[in-house]
């Protein structure tokens, strides 16, 4: 088997993995700060995919360019959902949070089915069959754009939490909620802002993923489960861990689809998950409790 062929498969999986990691970042941000697991995460990602489909159909707007529009809309949805609904369940038992957000997920996916139907919808962008030659690599243009877009958004997100005052305040709430409240930080407002950021990020991941796969409501549960796997592999609440987990899953799926069959690619994801749980239960970059 030619080495350059195998490298191309790994590179393709890496680009997919960057988008996976971006989606998992949204889940990790919400859990790391609000301590609520968003079980409607995949549904919000698919909503972002449909946003890209609608904007492309109406205005022929490239999904990379439509990502900011989708992000603003989903930020507003996430902010309102946290303020009006989820905030009442912060600190409540996990099973109550699970039932609440599972209900939200059910409403979202059935709403998408009612509006768009069960059929797949693809994006026929002008560069769908183009390839980009970078040294020994021959990469699909759509995957390259999606992966680079995810990398840019990830860098902006990391910079926001590292350098901005709001990002530092959110990190303070995550590290010590009581101390943050004592020094005058508005926890409810910051929680809502964080939930909005998480939903905006997964919405962007959805618009980028719409370049790679056809959009259909049935993908929602798959992406929710995939995001959970990635976050657990990387470490709950760890942003670098979510990105690393996404890359590992993307490459493992690509290799599984090549070495076995595409229908068994999820098998490798679970194998990676089991190995990580056995060797490092807190995740690759997670903190030991």
PDB file of C-alpha atoms in Angstrom:
ATOM      1  CA  UNK A   1       0.000   0.000   0.000  1.00  0.00           C
ATOM      2  CA  UNK A   2       1.593   3.359  -1.026  1.00  0.00           C
ATOM      3  CA  UNK A   3       2.560   5.474   1.961  1.00  0.00           C
ATOM      4  CA  UNK A   4       1.205   8.673   0.417  1.00  0.00           C
ATOM      5  CA  UNK A   5      -2.209   7.029   0.035  1.00  0.00           C
ATOM      6  CA  UNK A   6      -2.312   6.161   3.740  1.00  0.00           C
ATOM      7  CA  UNK A   7      -1.141   9.680   4.634  1.00  0.00           C
ATOM      8  CA  UNK A   8      -3.965  11.155   2.565  1.00  0.00           C
ATOM      9  CA  UNK A   9      -6.495   9.026   4.462  1.00  0.00           C
ATOM     10  CA  UNK A  10      -5.059  10.150   7.797  1.00  0.00           C
ATOM     11  CA  UNK A  11      -5.058  13.796   6.669  1.00  0.00           C
ATOM     12  CA  UNK A  12      -8.686  13.523   5.569  1.00  0.00           C
ATOM     13  CA  UNK A  13      -9.598  12.072   8.966  1.00  0.00           C
ATOM     14  CA  UNK A  14      -7.655  14.862  10.668  1.00  0.00           C
ATOM     15  CA  UNK A  15      -9.689  17.516   8.845  1.00  0.00           C
ATOM     16  CA  UNK A  16     -12.949  15.793   9.794  1.00  0.00           C
ATOM     17  CA  UNK A  17     -11.655  15.460  13.337  1.00  0.00           C
ATOM     18  CA  UNK A  18     -11.115  19.211  13.616  1.00  0.00           C
ATOM     19  CA  UNK A  19     -14.818  19.753  12.923  1.00  0.00           C
ATOM     20  CA  UNK A  20     -15.711  16.983  15.388  1.00  0.00           C
ATOM     21  CA  UNK A  21     -13.468  18.654  17.961  1.00  0.00           C
ATOM     22  CA  UNK A  22     -15.125  22.023  17.386  1.00  0.00           C
ATOM     23  CA  UNK A  23     -18.549  20.475  17.994  1.00  0.00           C
ATOM     24  CA  UNK A  24     -17.284  18.803  21.173  1.00  0.00           C
ATOM     25  CA  UNK A  25     -15.787  22.117  22.320  1.00  0.00           C
ATOM     26  CA  UNK A  26     -19.298  23.536  22.544  1.00  0.00           C
ATOM     27  CA  UNK A  27     -20.376  20.672  24.776  1.00  0.00           C
ATOM     28  CA  UNK A  28     -17.229  20.937  26.893  1.00  0.00           C
ATOM     29  CA  UNK A  29     -17.612  24.705  27.363  1.00  0.00           C
ATOM     30  CA  UNK A  30     -21.170  24.328  28.661  1.00  0.00           C
ATOM     31  CA  UNK A  31     -20.338  21.459  30.997  1.00  0.00           C
ATOM     32  CA  UNK A  32     -17.099  23.023  32.229  1.00  0.00           C
ATOM     33  CA  UNK A  33     -18.814  26.230  33.335  1.00  0.00           C
ATOM     34  CA  UNK A  34     -22.528  25.601  33.878  1.00  0.00           C
ATOM     35  CA  UNK A  35     -22.099  21.958  34.975  1.00  0.00           C
ATOM     36  CA  UNK A  36     -25.042  20.945  32.810  1.00  0.00           C
ATOM     37  CA  UNK A  37     -24.715  18.274  30.129  1.00  0.00           C
ATOM     38  CA  UNK A  38     -26.455  19.442  26.965  1.00  0.00           C
ATOM     39  CA  UNK A  39     -28.247  16.346  25.677  1.00  0.00           C
ATOM     40  CA  UNK A  40     -29.671  18.431  22.816  1.00  0.00           C
ATOM     41  CA  UNK A  41     -26.176  19.131  21.472  1.00  0.00           C
ATOM     42  CA  UNK A  42     -26.465  17.056  18.297  1.00  0.00           C
ATOM     43  CA  UNK A  43     -29.857  18.551  17.519  1.00  0.00           C
ATOM     44  CA  UNK A  44     -28.369  22.041  17.678  1.00  0.00           C
ATOM     45  CA  UNK A  45     -25.567  20.953  15.386  1.00  0.00           C
ATOM     46  CA  UNK A  46     -28.051  19.641  12.835  1.00  0.00           C
ATOM     47  CA  UNK A  47     -29.983  22.909  13.166  1.00  0.00           C
ATOM     48  CA  UNK A  48     -26.755  24.656  12.189  1.00  0.00           C
ATOM     49  CA  UNK A  49     -26.446  22.339   9.196  1.00  0.00           C
ATOM     50  CA  UNK A  50     -29.961  23.224   8.066  1.00  0.00           C
ATOM     51  CA  UNK A  51     -29.127  26.898   8.546  1.00  0.00           C
ATOM     52  CA  UNK A  52     -26.266  26.485   6.070  1.00  0.00           C
ATOM     53  CA  UNK A  53     -28.570  24.636   3.656  1.00  0.00           C
ATOM     54  CA  UNK A  54     -31.225  27.374   3.809  1.00  0.00           C
ATOM     55  CA  UNK A  55     -28.746  30.223   3.339  1.00  0.00           C
ATOM     56  CA  UNK A  56     -27.072  28.423   0.455  1.00  0.00           C
ATOM     57  CA  UNK A  57     -30.406  27.751  -1.225  1.00  0.00           C
ATOM     58  CA  UNK A  58     -31.732  31.290  -0.738  1.00  0.00           C
ATOM     59  CA  UNK A  59     -28.614  33.396  -1.328  1.00  0.00           C
ATOM     60  CA  UNK A  60     -26.033  30.879  -2.642  1.00  0.00           C
ATOM     61  CA  UNK A  61     -23.982  31.771   0.421  1.00  0.00           C
ATOM     62  CA  UNK A  62     -20.982  29.543   1.074  1.00  0.00           C
ATOM     63  CA  UNK A  63     -21.332  27.662   4.405  1.00  0.00           C
ATOM     64  CA  UNK A  64     -18.033  29.106   5.612  1.00  0.00           C
ATOM     65  CA  UNK A  65     -19.489  32.608   5.137  1.00  0.00           C
ATOM     66  CA  UNK A  66     -22.886  31.673   6.554  1.00  0.00           C
ATOM     67  CA  UNK A  67     -21.296  30.327   9.767  1.00  0.00           C
ATOM     68  CA  UNK A  68     -21.301  33.748  11.550  1.00  0.00           C
ATOM     69  CA  UNK A  69     -25.013  34.225  10.770  1.00  0.00           C
ATOM     70  CA  UNK A  70     -25.889  30.772  12.096  1.00  0.00           C
ATOM     71  CA  UNK A  71     -23.677  31.394  15.139  1.00  0.00           C
ATOM     72  CA  UNK A  72     -25.531  34.606  16.036  1.00  0.00           C
ATOM     73  CA  UNK A  73     -28.933  32.910  15.733  1.00  0.00           C
ATOM     74  CA  UNK A  74     -27.931  29.892  17.808  1.00  0.00           C
ATOM     75  CA  UNK A  75     -26.200  32.095  20.367  1.00  0.00           C
ATOM     76  CA  UNK A  76     -29.534  33.858  20.905  1.00  0.00           C
ATOM     77  CA  UNK A  77     -31.333  30.504  21.137  1.00  0.00           C
ATOM     78  CA  UNK A  78     -28.821  29.144  23.637  1.00  0.00           C
ATOM     79  CA  UNK A  79     -28.850  32.335  25.723  1.00  0.00           C
ATOM     80  CA  UNK A  80     -32.656  32.363  25.891  1.00  0.00           C
ATOM     81  CA  UNK A  81     -32.832  28.647  26.665  1.00  0.00           C
ATOM     82  CA  UNK A  82     -30.399  29.012  29.548  1.00  0.00           C
ATOM     83  CA  UNK A  83     -32.098  32.088  31.006  1.00  0.00           C
ATOM     84  CA  UNK A  84     -35.640  30.806  30.660  1.00  0.00           C
ATOM     85  CA  UNK A  85     -35.300  27.074  31.169  1.00  0.00           C
ATOM     86  CA  UNK A  86     -31.949  25.483  31.994  1.00  0.00           C
ATOM     87  CA  UNK A  87     -30.985  27.955  34.722  1.00  0.00           C
ATOM     88  CA  UNK A  88     -33.781  26.596  36.917  1.00  0.00           C
ATOM     89  CA  UNK A  89     -32.112  23.177  36.858  1.00  0.00           C
ATOM     90  CA  UNK A  90     -28.528  24.251  37.594  1.00  0.00           C
ATOM     91  CA  UNK A  91     -27.434  22.391  40.702  1.00  0.00           C
ATOM     92  CA  UNK A  92     -30.368  19.988  40.500  1.00  0.00           C
ATOM     93  CA  UNK A  93     -29.818  16.198  40.279  1.00  0.00           C
ATOM     94  CA  UNK A  94     -28.373  14.992  36.988  1.00  0.00           C
ATOM     95  CA  UNK A  95     -31.412  12.897  36.093  1.00  0.00           C
ATOM     96  CA  UNK A  96     -33.609  16.017  36.155  1.00  0.00           C
ATOM     97  CA  UNK A  97     -31.239  17.830  33.801  1.00  0.00           C
ATOM     98  CA  UNK A  98     -31.169  14.770  31.561  1.00  0.00           C
ATOM     99  CA  UNK A  99     -34.968  14.579  31.308  1.00  0.00           C
ATOM    100  CA  UNK A 100     -35.243  18.321  30.618  1.00  0.00           C
ATOM    101  CA  UNK A 101     -32.668  18.436  27.825  1.00  0.00           C
ATOM    102  CA  UNK A 102     -33.794  15.121  26.379  1.00  0.00           C
ATOM    103  CA  UNK A 103     -37.234  16.691  26.042  1.00  0.00           C
ATOM    104  CA  UNK A 104     -35.680  19.723  24.323  1.00  0.00           C
ATOM    105  CA  UNK A 105     -33.795  17.390  21.970  1.00  0.00           C
ATOM    106  CA  UNK A 106     -36.987  15.505  21.119  1.00  0.00           C
ATOM    107  CA  UNK A 107     -38.823  18.741  20.341  1.00  0.00           C
ATOM    108  CA  UNK A 108     -35.956  20.011  18.173  1.00  0.00           C
ATOM    109  CA  UNK A 109     -35.492  16.866  16.098  1.00  0.00           C
ATOM    110  CA  UNK A 110     -39.213  16.413  15.526  1.00  0.00           C
ATOM    111  CA  UNK A 111     -39.508  20.071  14.609  1.00  0.00           C
ATOM    112  CA  UNK A 112     -36.758  19.603  12.005  1.00  0.00           C
ATOM    113  CA  UNK A 113     -38.568  16.542  10.668  1.00  0.00           C
ATOM    114  CA  UNK A 114     -41.822  18.476  10.368  1.00  0.00           C
ATOM    115  CA  UNK A 115     -40.192  21.416   8.603  1.00  0.00           C
ATOM    116  CA  UNK A 116     -37.646  19.708   6.340  1.00  0.00           C
ATOM    117  CA  UNK A 117     -38.811  16.103   6.162  1.00  0.00           C
ATOM    118  CA  UNK A 118     -36.656  12.971   6.517  1.00  0.00           C
ATOM    119  CA  UNK A 119     -34.839  13.256   3.174  1.00  0.00           C
ATOM    120  CA  UNK A 120     -31.178  14.214   2.952  1.00  0.00           C
ATOM    121  CA  UNK A 121     -30.169  17.623   1.621  1.00  0.00           C
ATOM    122  CA  UNK A 122     -26.722  18.192   0.170  1.00  0.00           C
ATOM    123  CA  UNK A 123     -24.786  21.322  -0.738  1.00  0.00           C
ATOM    124  CA  UNK A 124     -23.450  21.485  -4.280  1.00  0.00           C
ATOM    125  CA  UNK A 125     -20.787  24.133  -3.832  1.00  0.00           C
ATOM    126  CA  UNK A 126     -18.618  25.060  -6.809  1.00  0.00           C
ATOM    127  CA  UNK A 127     -15.531  23.355  -5.382  1.00  0.00           C
ATOM    128  CA  UNK A 128     -17.223  20.102  -4.317  1.00  0.00           C
ATOM    129  CA  UNK A 129     -15.029  17.986  -6.636  1.00  0.00           C
ATOM    130  CA  UNK A 130     -11.836  20.068  -6.332  1.00  0.00           C
ATOM    131  CA  UNK A 131      -8.648  18.798  -4.728  1.00  0.00           C
ATOM    132  CA  UNK A 132      -5.763  20.750  -3.246  1.00  0.00           C
ATOM    133  CA  UNK A 133      -2.197  19.488  -3.557  1.00  0.00           C
ATOM    134  CA  UNK A 134      -0.034  20.215  -0.501  1.00  0.00           C
ATOM    135  CA  UNK A 135       3.266  18.352  -0.751  1.00  0.00           C
ATOM    136  CA  UNK A 136       2.511  14.632  -0.705  1.00  0.00           C
ATOM    137  CA  UNK A 137      -1.116  15.262   0.265  1.00  0.00           C
ATOM    138  CA  UNK A 138      -4.074  15.465  -2.093  1.00  0.00           C
ATOM    139  CA  UNK A 139      -6.945  16.865  -0.052  1.00  0.00           C
ATOM    140  CA  UNK A 140     -10.612  17.436  -0.818  1.00  0.00           C
ATOM    141  CA  UNK A 141     -11.278  21.158  -1.024  1.00  0.00           C
ATOM    142  CA  UNK A 142     -14.497  20.856   1.006  1.00  0.00           C
ATOM    143  CA  UNK A 143     -12.787  19.000   3.850  1.00  0.00           C
ATOM    144  CA  UNK A 144      -9.852  21.407   3.767  1.00  0.00           C
ATOM    145  CA  UNK A 145     -12.146  24.427   4.075  1.00  0.00           C
ATOM    146  CA  UNK A 146     -14.169  22.787   6.827  1.00  0.00           C
ATOM    147  CA  UNK A 147     -11.055  21.776   8.779  1.00  0.00           C
ATOM    148  CA  UNK A 148      -9.354  25.168   8.440  1.00  0.00           C
ATOM    149  CA  UNK A 149     -12.589  26.928   9.378  1.00  0.00           C
ATOM    150  CA  UNK A 150     -12.865  24.781  12.512  1.00  0.00           C
ATOM    151  CA  UNK A 151      -9.227  25.525  13.363  1.00  0.00           C
ATOM    152  CA  UNK A 152      -9.756  29.285  13.066  1.00  0.00           C
ATOM    153  CA  UNK A 153     -12.898  29.230  15.236  1.00  0.00           C
ATOM    154  CA  UNK A 154     -11.091  27.094  17.817  1.00  0.00           C
ATOM    155  CA  UNK A 155      -8.197  29.568  17.957  1.00  0.00           C
ATOM    156  CA  UNK A 156     -10.620  32.482  18.415  1.00  0.00           C
ATOM    157  CA  UNK A 157     -12.436  30.599  21.187  1.00  0.00           C
ATOM    158  CA  UNK A 158      -9.199  29.813  23.028  1.00  0.00           C
ATOM    159  CA  UNK A 159      -8.057  33.434  22.694  1.00  0.00           C
ATOM    160  CA  UNK A 160     -11.420  34.663  24.022  1.00  0.00           C
ATOM    161  CA  UNK A 161     -11.173  32.560  27.178  1.00  0.00           C
ATOM    162  CA  UNK A 162      -7.488  33.324  27.631  1.00  0.00           C
ATOM    163  CA  UNK A 163      -7.288  37.088  27.077  1.00  0.00           C
ATOM    164  CA  UNK A 164     -10.720  38.769  27.224  1.00  0.00           C
ATOM    165  CA  UNK A 165     -12.187  40.052  30.499  1.00  0.00           C
ATOM    166  CA  UNK A 166     -15.438  38.204  29.903  1.00  0.00           C
ATOM    167  CA  UNK A 167     -13.539  35.001  29.162  1.00  0.00           C
ATOM    168  CA  UNK A 168     -11.545  35.361  32.372  1.00  0.00           C
ATOM    169  CA  UNK A 169     -14.754  35.978  34.317  1.00  0.00           C
ATOM    170  CA  UNK A 170     -16.293  32.813  32.838  1.00  0.00           C
ATOM    171  CA  UNK A 171     -13.194  30.839  33.814  1.00  0.00           C
ATOM    172  CA  UNK A 172     -13.472  32.239  37.343  1.00  0.00           C
ATOM    173  CA  UNK A 173     -17.096  31.043  37.511  1.00  0.00           C
ATOM    174  CA  UNK A 174     -15.984  27.598  36.376  1.00  0.00           C
ATOM    175  CA  UNK A 175     -13.162  27.389  38.927  1.00  0.00           C
ATOM    176  CA  UNK A 176     -14.982  28.806  41.955  1.00  0.00           C
ATOM    177  CA  UNK A 177     -18.652  29.828  41.542  1.00  0.00           C
ATOM    178  CA  UNK A 178     -19.000  30.962  45.153  1.00  0.00           C
ATOM    179  CA  UNK A 179     -15.839  33.060  45.028  1.00  0.00           C
ATOM    180  CA  UNK A 180     -16.921  34.586  41.716  1.00  0.00           C
ATOM    181  CA  UNK A 181     -20.276  35.534  43.236  1.00  0.00           C
ATOM    182  CA  UNK A 182     -18.567  37.059  46.289  1.00  0.00           C
ATOM    183  CA  UNK A 183     -16.473  39.402  44.131  1.00  0.00           C
ATOM    184  CA  UNK A 184     -19.596  40.617  42.315  1.00  0.00           C
ATOM    185  CA  UNK A 185     -19.751  38.553  39.116  1.00  0.00           C
ATOM    186  CA  UNK A 186     -23.216  37.939  37.710  1.00  0.00           C
ATOM    187  CA  UNK A 187     -23.297  34.148  37.617  1.00  0.00           C
ATOM    188  CA  UNK A 188     -26.688  33.830  35.910  1.00  0.00           C
ATOM    189  CA  UNK A 189     -25.695  36.249  33.163  1.00  0.00           C
ATOM    190  CA  UNK A 190     -22.324  34.558  32.609  1.00  0.00           C
ATOM    191  CA  UNK A 191     -23.963  31.122  32.579  1.00  0.00           C
ATOM    192  CA  UNK A 192     -26.391  32.292  29.899  1.00  0.00           C
ATOM    193  CA  UNK A 193     -23.538  33.831  27.891  1.00  0.00           C
ATOM    194  CA  UNK A 194     -21.558  30.590  28.163  1.00  0.00           C
ATOM    195  CA  UNK A 195     -24.508  28.479  27.061  1.00  0.00           C
ATOM    196  CA  UNK A 196     -24.924  30.832  24.117  1.00  0.00           C
ATOM    197  CA  UNK A 197     -21.263  30.438  23.202  1.00  0.00           C
ATOM    198  CA  UNK A 198     -21.564  26.646  23.365  1.00  0.00           C
ATOM    199  CA  UNK A 199     -24.581  26.563  21.072  1.00  0.00           C
ATOM    200  CA  UNK A 200     -22.991  29.092  18.685  1.00  0.00           C
ATOM    201  CA  UNK A 201     -19.846  26.966  18.439  1.00  0.00           C
ATOM    202  CA  UNK A 202     -21.777  23.782  17.684  1.00  0.00           C
ATOM    203  CA  UNK A 203     -23.835  25.740  15.145  1.00  0.00           C
ATOM    204  CA  UNK A 204     -20.643  26.742  13.341  1.00  0.00           C
ATOM    205  CA  UNK A 205     -19.503  23.126  13.441  1.00  0.00           C
ATOM    206  CA  UNK A 206     -22.827  22.206  11.841  1.00  0.00           C
ATOM    207  CA  UNK A 207     -22.400  24.659   8.978  1.00  0.00           C
ATOM    208  CA  UNK A 208     -18.921  23.306   8.302  1.00  0.00           C
ATOM    209  CA  UNK A 209     -20.082  19.691   8.535  1.00  0.00           C
ATOM    210  CA  UNK A 210     -22.795  20.459   5.960  1.00  0.00           C
ATOM    211  CA  UNK A 211     -19.949  20.765   3.445  1.00  0.00           C
ATOM    212  CA  UNK A 212     -18.847  17.191   4.100  1.00  0.00           C
ATOM    213  CA  UNK A 213     -22.050  15.184   4.645  1.00  0.00           C
ATOM    214  CA  UNK A 214     -25.665  15.475   3.533  1.00  0.00           C
ATOM    215  CA  UNK A 215     -27.984  17.015   6.109  1.00  0.00           C
ATOM    216  CA  UNK A 216     -30.830  15.028   7.661  1.00  0.00           C
ATOM    217  CA  UNK A 217     -32.540  15.119  11.088  1.00  0.00           C
ATOM    218  CA  UNK A 218     -31.472  11.551  11.911  1.00  0.00           C
ATOM    219  CA  UNK A 219     -27.880  12.754  12.326  1.00  0.00           C
ATOM    220  CA  UNK A 220     -28.768  14.553  15.557  1.00  0.00           C
ATOM    221  CA  UNK A 221     -28.508  11.591  17.934  1.00  0.00           C
ATOM    222  CA  UNK A 222     -25.324  10.397  16.208  1.00  0.00           C
ATOM    223  CA  UNK A 223     -23.588  13.729  16.732  1.00  0.00           C
ATOM    224  CA  UNK A 224     -24.758  13.974  20.335  1.00  0.00           C
ATOM    225  CA  UNK A 225     -23.256  10.562  21.088  1.00  0.00           C
ATOM    226  CA  UNK A 226     -20.113  11.358  19.106  1.00  0.00           C
ATOM    227  CA  UNK A 227     -19.594  14.603  21.029  1.00  0.00           C
ATOM    228  CA  UNK A 228     -19.955  12.733  24.326  1.00  0.00           C
ATOM    229  CA  UNK A 229     -17.375  10.180  23.241  1.00  0.00           C
ATOM    230  CA  UNK A 230     -14.948  12.919  22.235  1.00  0.00           C
ATOM    231  CA  UNK A 231     -15.419  14.891  25.451  1.00  0.00           C
ATOM    232  CA  UNK A 232     -14.926  11.771  27.599  1.00  0.00           C
ATOM    233  CA  UNK A 233     -11.784  10.822  25.672  1.00  0.00           C
ATOM    234  CA  UNK A 234     -10.329  14.316  25.983  1.00  0.00           C
ATOM    235  CA  UNK A 235     -11.452  14.896  29.559  1.00  0.00           C
ATOM    236  CA  UNK A 236     -14.673  16.473  30.839  1.00  0.00           C
ATOM    237  CA  UNK A 237     -14.405  20.256  30.852  1.00  0.00           C
ATOM    238  CA  UNK A 238     -11.040  20.334  29.039  1.00  0.00           C
ATOM    239  CA  UNK A 239     -11.102  22.449  25.861  1.00  0.00           C
ATOM    240  CA  UNK A 240      -7.739  21.199  24.498  1.00  0.00           C
ATOM    241  CA  UNK A 241      -8.880  17.684  25.363  1.00  0.00           C
ATOM    242  CA  UNK A 242     -12.061  18.077  23.300  1.00  0.00           C
ATOM    243  CA  UNK A 243     -10.029  19.165  20.276  1.00  0.00           C
ATOM    244  CA  UNK A 244      -7.541  16.322  20.743  1.00  0.00           C
ATOM    245  CA  UNK A 245     -10.362  13.802  21.154  1.00  0.00           C
ATOM    246  CA  UNK A 246     -12.035  15.031  17.985  1.00  0.00           C
ATOM    247  CA  UNK A 247      -8.833  14.640  15.983  1.00  0.00           C
ATOM    248  CA  UNK A 248      -8.282  11.114  17.329  1.00  0.00           C
ATOM    249  CA  UNK A 249     -11.841  10.078  16.501  1.00  0.00           C
ATOM    250  CA  UNK A 250     -11.653  11.612  13.025  1.00  0.00           C
ATOM    251  CA  UNK A 251      -8.450   9.772  12.180  1.00  0.00           C
ATOM    252  CA  UNK A 252      -9.667   6.505  13.694  1.00  0.00           C
ATOM    253  CA  UNK A 253     -12.871   6.663  11.631  1.00  0.00           C
ATOM    254  CA  UNK A 254     -10.902   7.351   8.457  1.00  0.00           C
ATOM    255  CA  UNK A 255      -8.577   4.407   9.075  1.00  0.00           C
ATOM    256  CA  UNK A 256     -11.483   2.135  10.003  1.00  0.00           C
ATOM    257  CA  UNK A 257     -13.348   3.058   6.839  1.00  0.00           C
ATOM    258  CA  UNK A 258     -10.254   2.189   4.812  1.00  0.00           C
ATOM    259  CA  UNK A 259      -9.038  -0.941   6.622  1.00  0.00           C
ATOM    260  CA  UNK A 260     -12.494  -2.413   7.309  1.00  0.00           C
ATOM    261  CA  UNK A 261     -15.718  -0.989   5.881  1.00  0.00           C
ATOM    262  CA  UNK A 262     -17.274   2.486   6.279  1.00  0.00           C
ATOM    263  CA  UNK A 263     -20.202   0.955   8.169  1.00  0.00           C
ATOM    264  CA  UNK A 264     -17.818  -0.158  10.933  1.00  0.00           C
ATOM    265  CA  UNK A 265     -16.040   3.168  11.408  1.00  0.00           C
ATOM    266  CA  UNK A 266     -17.889   3.816  14.682  1.00  0.00           C
ATOM    267  CA  UNK A 267     -16.346   0.621  16.042  1.00  0.00           C
ATOM    268  CA  UNK A 268     -12.939   2.277  16.214  1.00  0.00           C
ATOM    269  CA  UNK A 269     -14.405   5.219  18.103  1.00  0.00           C
ATOM    270  CA  UNK A 270     -15.683   2.917  20.832  1.00  0.00           C
ATOM    271  CA  UNK A 271     -12.383   1.031  20.892  1.00  0.00           C
ATOM    272  CA  UNK A 272     -10.515   4.303  21.475  1.00  0.00           C
ATOM    273  CA  UNK A 273     -13.034   5.245  24.178  1.00  0.00           C
ATOM    274  CA  UNK A 274     -12.659   1.926  26.004  1.00  0.00           C
ATOM    275  CA  UNK A 275      -8.854   2.035  25.859  1.00  0.00           C
ATOM    276  CA  UNK A 276      -8.780   5.586  27.236  1.00  0.00           C
ATOM    277  CA  UNK A 277     -11.218   4.724  30.040  1.00  0.00           C
ATOM    278  CA  UNK A 278      -9.116   1.717  31.009  1.00  0.00           C
ATOM    279  CA  UNK A 279      -5.767   3.523  30.987  1.00  0.00           C
ATOM    280  CA  UNK A 280      -6.796   7.064  31.965  1.00  0.00           C
ATOM    281  CA  UNK A 281     -10.365   7.279  33.305  1.00  0.00           C
ATOM    282  CA  UNK A 282     -10.278  11.074  33.655  1.00  0.00           C
ATOM    283  CA  UNK A 283      -9.528  11.497  29.950  1.00  0.00           C
ATOM    284  CA  UNK A 284      -6.343  12.323  28.091  1.00  0.00           C
ATOM    285  CA  UNK A 285      -6.143  15.922  29.327  1.00  0.00           C
ATOM    286  CA  UNK A 286      -8.670  15.766  32.145  1.00  0.00           C
ATOM    287  CA  UNK A 287      -7.840  16.444  35.788  1.00  0.00           C
ATOM    288  CA  UNK A 288      -7.923  13.594  38.266  1.00  0.00           C
ATOM    289  CA  UNK A 289     -10.715  14.170  40.801  1.00  0.00           C
TER     290      UNK A 289
END
